[in-house]
Amino acid sequence: MSKFNPDKYDMQTRSIRAGQSRTQENENSEPLFLTSSFVFDDAADAAARFCGDKPGNIYSRFTNPTVRMFEERLAALEGGERCIGTSSGMSAILTTCMALLKSGNHIVSAKNIFGTTVALFNKILGKFNVSTSYVPLSDYNAWASAIRPETRMLFVETPSNPLTEIADIQRLADLAHENNCLLVVDNCFCTPALQLPLQFGADYVIHSATKYLDGQGRCIGGAIIGPAKQMEEDILMFLRTAGPSMSPFNAWVFLKGLETLNIRMQAHCRNAQLVAEWLSTRKGVKRVYYPGLPSHPQYELAQRQQSGGGGMVSFDVDGGRDRAWKLIDSTNLFSITANLGDVKSTITHPATTTHHRLAPEERQEVGITDSLIRLSVGHESVNDLIKDLDAALGQALKI
Ligand SMILES: Cc1ncc(COP(=O)(O)O)c(C=O)c1O
């Protein structure tokens, strides 16, 4: 669609220029095509487009020029052949599974993934005879032992939500390919600004565009990036038939989000690093989870695989749920919300929100305690954020 050759340019330039396709109006900012369908020259033209003899848009459930610009830009950033936008991050995961798997197949997934993804695997895919086994994210023997003849997909989020555990993507990709499986990586926490899973051998990358790709907490969306042939034949076929397509309006917002992705991610990393370092020194904080801290169990791997620690910091307060809730309720600057990746800092209690659907013993097993708090560190002044946390921690320690 666009003449821009992403291979010739740096990431920062790609995030602003890739995918743009000007109309005859010669606009500088990308146009928003709010149209559900497209008009044909005549009946023969319609027939040719419908049967695939002629390229071109038909209906926005299939393709839309604004969505296409977003897809081209994100593909250029991830270094993938083709990207397809979806209506949400969850529908990106559902689409990938429905398009690439069939009844009787098996998934091996890291235990420590977004709670709704676990529910999708167990409660929805399970109904269609696709089963899932869960393994500790960095126990590579466990990954290898869980693979069965019918396993077709390894699924991982790295860094994981909310404990920022890191998986060695190259190692998992090698294991997947030795066993005729695909490796799917949810790159939501890092984004292509900090980590390129395809470069380490992953087959597909998933995004919740809702998070850092938007970056200002406005729209719900998702994306899948992978090899062109399978994306066209399997993923797009599922999407245009089942319909979890990205809205053009949301695609336009995400396109604008991608333009500032690099500089936003740098600012998230800077602020999160300072908050994590500060939390590590506080009385009343038992443990801090942040890949940029040398105390992080996979610090070396994070340094190799990521170009920054990211914006997510989790920590355990000394005490139980009441103390965690008191701290959360005592903050003034942090928004109490389950979303993340916003320029506004957010604070969440994973055990009773994002991960409440896990049974208590499942949460226990993956380390999501009642005293765990997750921060998505935004772009407010870091001094103000630390002052706010300091006051809130003081209040929490009184109970
Ligand atoms: C790591 C991760 N993947 C996927 C999703 C799902 O994305 P969405 O809310 O856009 O459906 C989330 C949402 O929080 C997430 O944190």
XYZ file of C-alpha atoms and ligand atoms in Angstrom:
415
model
C 0.000 0.000 0.000
C 2.726 2.522 0.951
C 5.996 3.158 -0.862
C 7.969 3.495 2.380
C 10.599 0.773 2.687
C 10.896 0.081 6.435
C 14.142 -1.883 6.032
C 15.983 1.338 5.214
C 15.007 3.183 8.377
C 15.412 3.116 12.150
C 12.591 2.095 14.484
C 11.823 5.723 15.420
C 11.328 6.672 11.761
C 9.277 3.552 11.037
C 6.939 4.294 13.941
C 6.078 7.643 12.320
C 6.278 6.924 8.595
C 5.570 3.243 7.915
C 2.204 2.290 6.468
C 1.064 5.776 5.477
C -0.900 5.904 2.252
C -2.050 9.362 1.101
C -5.332 9.940 -0.687
C -5.694 12.355 -3.615
C -6.149 15.114 -0.977
C -2.467 14.804 -0.021
C -3.140 14.986 3.722
C -0.138 14.914 6.086
C -1.862 13.070 8.949
C -3.350 9.647 8.220
C -6.985 9.733 7.050
C -9.744 8.044 9.006
C -11.936 5.909 6.754
C -15.165 5.662 8.720
C -17.051 3.534 6.271
C -18.493 0.086 6.689
C -18.427 -0.772 3.005
C -16.824 0.234 -0.294
C -18.489 0.961 -3.633
C -17.726 -1.012 -6.802
C -17.462 0.409 -10.337
C -20.091 -2.006 -11.584
C -21.480 -5.482 -10.948
C -18.562 -7.158 -12.669
C -16.098 -5.227 -10.480
C -18.028 -6.357 -7.379
C -17.958 -9.969 -8.512
C -14.216 -9.811 -9.280
C -13.406 -8.391 -5.866
C -15.612 -10.877 -4.034
C -14.045 -13.874 -5.707
C -10.544 -12.513 -5.126
C -9.654 -11.957 -8.819
C -9.255 -8.250 -8.217
C -7.656 -6.600 -5.147
C -9.482 -3.871 -3.264
C -11.667 -3.182 -0.286
C -15.104 -4.747 0.018
C -16.326 -4.379 3.572
C -14.638 -3.143 6.763
C -15.035 -6.466 8.543
C -12.507 -7.738 5.966
C -10.216 -4.791 5.341
C -10.229 -1.019 5.843
C -7.548 1.470 4.687
C -7.046 3.045 8.135
C -6.792 -0.377 9.783
C -4.381 -1.405 7.029
C -2.128 1.595 7.757
C -1.993 0.596 11.420
C -1.234 -3.000 10.446
C 1.576 -2.012 8.087
C 3.127 0.286 10.666
C 3.044 -2.302 13.447
C 4.378 -5.041 11.131
C 7.266 -2.713 10.227
C 8.012 -2.148 13.926
C 7.877 -5.829 14.919
C 9.879 -6.846 11.838
C 7.058 -9.169 10.714
C 5.690 -9.872 7.260
C 2.048 -9.134 8.002
C -0.010 -7.749 10.853
C -3.762 -8.021 11.331
C -5.666 -5.752 13.703
C -8.387 -7.183 15.924
C -11.115 -5.768 18.153
C -9.189 -6.448 21.401
C -6.099 -8.185 22.754
C -8.272 -11.122 23.802
C -9.722 -11.446 20.321
C -6.154 -11.442 18.941
C -5.404 -14.481 21.134
C -8.729 -16.146 20.286
C -8.251 -15.513 16.546
C -4.718 -16.932 16.614
C -5.887 -20.105 18.365
C -9.035 -20.608 16.296
C -7.183 -19.986 13.040
C -4.110 -22.109 13.718
C -5.411 -24.939 15.913
C -8.040 -27.634 15.549
C -9.961 -29.966 17.817
C -7.616 -32.422 19.519
C -4.646 -30.015 19.548
C -2.844 -29.094 22.722
C -1.211 -25.863 23.930
C 1.653 -25.572 26.398
C 1.489 -22.202 28.115
C 3.417 -20.409 30.802
C 1.477 -20.500 34.077
C 2.063 -16.871 34.696
C -0.090 -15.250 32.028
C -2.963 -12.772 32.052
C -5.862 -14.351 33.987
C -8.384 -13.880 31.169
C -6.071 -15.744 28.774
C -6.142 -18.692 31.194
C -9.950 -18.499 31.238
C -10.004 -18.381 27.423
C -7.771 -21.444 27.160
C -9.572 -23.469 29.828
C -13.205 -22.463 29.591
C -13.601 -21.615 25.909
C -10.981 -23.510 23.891
C -11.491 -26.447 26.269
C -15.086 -26.727 25.044
C -13.753 -27.311 21.527
C -11.371 -30.049 22.635
C -8.242 -27.895 22.592
C -6.517 -28.547 25.889
C -3.799 -26.562 27.654
C -1.029 -27.551 30.069
C 0.641 -24.898 32.195
C 4.311 -24.813 33.144
C 6.491 -22.473 35.214
C 7.658 -19.794 32.805
C 11.396 -20.290 33.165
C 11.517 -24.055 33.790
C 12.598 -25.228 30.324
C 12.578 -28.914 31.326
C 8.939 -28.518 32.304
C 8.155 -26.966 28.879
C 9.890 -29.889 27.134
C 8.143 -32.534 29.276
C 4.702 -30.983 28.750
C 4.935 -31.264 24.948
C 2.839 -34.149 23.545
C 2.444 -35.450 19.984
C -0.712 -33.327 19.632
C 0.919 -30.116 20.954
C 0.889 -27.414 18.271
C 1.446 -24.192 20.185
C 3.668 -22.822 22.940
C 2.277 -19.614 24.426
C 4.160 -17.139 26.579
C 3.919 -13.588 27.861
C 7.270 -12.060 28.569
C 7.596 -10.153 30.821
C 4.649 -11.806 32.519
C 1.683 -9.984 33.992
C 1.941 -8.991 36.842
C 5.197 -10.501 38.154
C 7.466 -9.461 35.248
C 9.017 -12.913 34.961
C 11.052 -13.304 31.784
C 11.217 -16.231 29.381
C 14.108 -16.915 27.024
C 12.316 -16.499 23.690
C 15.113 -18.040 21.600
C 15.163 -21.126 23.789
C 11.389 -21.576 23.602
C 11.403 -20.991 19.834
C 14.037 -23.719 19.389
C 12.020 -26.087 21.563
C 8.819 -25.300 19.660
C 10.418 -25.869 16.252
C 12.139 -29.116 17.293
C 8.635 -30.372 18.153
C 6.734 -29.083 15.125
C 5.023 -26.402 17.215
C 4.530 -22.653 16.876
C 5.752 -20.164 19.451
C 3.294 -17.337 20.172
C 4.554 -14.415 22.275
C 2.321 -11.808 23.893
C 4.540 -8.693 23.589
C 2.137 -6.411 25.402
C 4.444 -5.333 28.251
C 7.500 -4.487 26.140
C 6.088 -3.520 22.730
C 8.455 -3.517 19.732
C 10.130 -0.451 21.211
C 11.812 -2.703 23.810
C 11.650 -6.269 22.495
C 11.385 -8.002 19.105
C 10.217 -11.610 19.675
C 10.276 -12.502 15.944
C 14.012 -11.753 15.876
C 14.480 -14.397 18.582
C 12.577 -16.978 16.553
C 8.953 -16.546 17.688
C 6.404 -17.365 14.970
C 3.614 -15.001 16.019
C 3.447 -11.896 18.179
C 0.227 -10.858 19.916
C -0.667 -7.397 21.176
C -3.287 -5.833 23.304
C -3.158 -2.483 21.470
C -5.296 -1.194 24.340
C -2.118 -0.869 26.386
C 1.110 0.838 25.317
C 0.313 1.002 21.581
C -2.518 3.409 22.352
C -0.637 4.753 25.335
C -3.333 7.097 26.548
C -6.029 4.687 27.657
C -8.592 5.499 24.958
C -9.444 2.457 22.827
C -9.675 -1.325 22.961
C -7.860 -3.245 20.226
C -5.404 -5.982 19.443
C -3.042 -7.232 16.776
C -1.359 -10.372 15.477
C 1.927 -10.314 13.556
C 3.256 -13.323 11.655
C 4.204 -14.893 8.322
C 2.293 -13.431 5.351
C 0.928 -16.677 3.940
C -0.608 -17.949 7.201
C -1.795 -14.468 8.120
C -3.708 -14.187 4.841
C -4.925 -17.767 4.558
C -5.676 -18.662 8.164
C -5.831 -15.568 10.379
C -7.570 -13.204 7.947
C -9.918 -15.986 6.853
C -11.015 -16.481 10.481
C -11.266 -12.738 11.128
C -13.362 -11.885 8.083
C -15.668 -14.837 8.771
C -16.025 -14.629 12.551
C -15.770 -10.843 12.719
C -13.539 -9.707 15.621
C -12.193 -6.920 13.384
C -10.563 -3.670 14.505
C -12.677 -0.548 14.230
C -11.212 2.080 11.839
C -11.578 4.759 14.489
C -9.563 2.721 16.972
C -6.960 1.938 14.306
C -6.533 5.664 13.715
C -5.989 6.283 17.444
C -3.431 3.429 17.575
C -1.631 4.795 14.495
C -1.177 8.094 16.314
C -0.103 6.142 19.413
C 2.593 4.318 17.458
C 4.103 7.652 16.397
C 5.123 8.367 19.982
C 5.666 4.758 21.109
C 9.446 4.931 21.293
C 9.724 8.081 23.300
C 6.839 7.046 25.550
C 8.442 3.675 26.287
C 11.736 5.379 27.164
C 9.897 7.662 29.595
C 7.970 4.699 31.106
C 11.264 2.833 31.622
C 12.971 5.823 33.249
C 10.168 6.491 35.722
C 9.543 2.786 36.482
C 13.241 2.171 37.161
C 13.317 5.023 39.709
C 10.066 3.891 41.370
C 11.327 0.277 41.566
C 14.666 1.365 43.043
C 12.887 3.538 45.587
C 10.417 0.791 46.568
C 13.324 -1.638 47.087
C 14.649 0.578 49.876
C 11.355 0.946 51.770
C 10.481 -0.631 55.063
C 7.154 -2.406 54.675
C 7.878 -3.504 51.104
C 8.739 -7.196 51.082
C 9.687 -7.731 47.459
C 9.848 -5.707 44.254
C 9.409 -7.242 40.800
C 11.029 -5.198 38.018
C 13.290 -6.507 35.205
C 15.576 -3.463 35.446
C 16.635 -4.280 39.023
C 19.798 -6.392 39.397
C 17.867 -8.352 42.066
C 15.389 -9.586 39.405
C 15.955 -13.354 38.949
C 16.287 -13.014 35.154
C 18.115 -9.680 35.118
C 20.845 -10.934 32.731
C 18.295 -12.326 30.309
C 16.294 -9.080 30.462
C 19.439 -7.138 29.579
C 20.018 -9.366 26.530
C 16.472 -9.661 25.303
C 14.982 -6.252 26.114
C 16.295 -2.758 25.557
C 14.618 -1.504 28.757
C 12.877 -2.747 31.889
C 9.438 -1.486 30.809
C 6.837 0.454 32.752
C 5.354 -2.265 34.980
C 6.468 -2.622 38.589
C 4.870 -5.018 41.074
C 5.568 -5.301 44.767
C 4.467 -7.176 47.849
C 3.665 -5.164 50.936
C 4.440 -6.650 54.294
C 0.977 -7.776 55.392
C -2.133 -9.089 53.676
C -4.956 -7.880 51.529
C -6.135 -5.161 53.931
C -2.755 -3.472 53.912
C -2.489 -3.699 50.118
C -5.979 -2.224 49.749
C -5.179 0.525 52.267
C -2.076 1.487 50.287
C -4.029 1.528 47.026
C -6.840 3.587 48.545
C -4.373 6.044 50.090
C -2.757 7.054 46.795
C -3.943 10.274 45.192
C -2.108 10.354 41.877
C -2.455 6.740 40.755
C -5.721 5.797 39.046
C -7.243 2.682 40.597
C -7.936 0.815 37.396
C -7.093 -2.477 35.738
C -5.689 -0.918 32.563
C -1.973 -0.425 32.024
C 0.373 1.246 29.586
C -1.188 4.689 29.955
C 0.697 7.971 30.446
C -1.427 8.184 33.605
C 0.011 5.913 36.312
C -2.334 3.161 37.428
C -2.469 0.924 40.494
C -4.113 -2.501 40.676
C -4.669 -5.316 43.162
C -4.226 -8.323 40.804
C -5.590 -10.988 43.190
C -9.046 -9.385 43.335
C -9.191 -7.852 39.835
C -7.190 -9.024 36.792
C -6.513 -12.451 38.306
C -9.667 -12.940 40.422
C -10.865 -15.706 38.071
C -7.966 -17.944 39.137
C -8.671 -20.248 42.076
C -6.836 -19.159 45.269
C -4.460 -22.139 44.990
C -3.698 -21.244 41.338
C -2.868 -17.670 42.350
C -0.729 -18.979 45.198
C 1.150 -21.239 42.818
C 2.081 -18.395 40.449
C 3.014 -16.002 43.265
C 0.039 -13.640 43.052
C -0.403 -13.050 46.730
C -3.078 -10.982 48.459
C -0.401 -8.444 49.331
C 0.735 -7.936 45.722
C 0.247 -4.525 44.096
C 0.846 -3.799 40.415
C 1.849 -0.362 39.181
C 1.819 0.805 35.613
C 4.195 3.724 35.947
C 3.183 6.625 33.725
C 4.678 9.967 32.762
C 3.814 12.170 35.738
C 6.796 13.650 37.576
C 8.565 10.715 39.215
C 9.115 12.822 42.334
C 5.370 13.312 42.645
C 4.729 9.594 42.118
C 7.254 8.618 44.780
C 5.870 11.199 47.234
C 2.372 9.800 46.647
C 3.521 6.198 47.200
C 5.509 7.211 50.269
C 2.472 8.816 51.890
C 0.252 5.860 50.950
C 2.750 3.325 52.303
C 2.882 5.331 55.557
C -0.923 5.099 55.852
C -0.902 1.362 55.029
C 1.726 0.593 57.674
C -0.509 2.106 60.362
C -2.938 -0.836 60.140
C -0.613 -9.271 28.749
C -2.011 -9.049 28.269
N -2.427 -9.688 27.168
C -3.680 -9.514 26.687
C -4.580 -8.689 27.323
C -5.969 -8.547 26.778
O -6.115 -7.351 26.078
P -7.514 -6.591 25.856
O -7.952 -6.073 27.176
O -7.175 -5.544 24.857
O -8.478 -7.591 25.313
C -4.177 -8.009 28.467
C -5.141 -7.091 29.153
O -4.910 -6.624 30.232
C -2.857 -8.196 28.952
O -2.441 -7.568 30.066
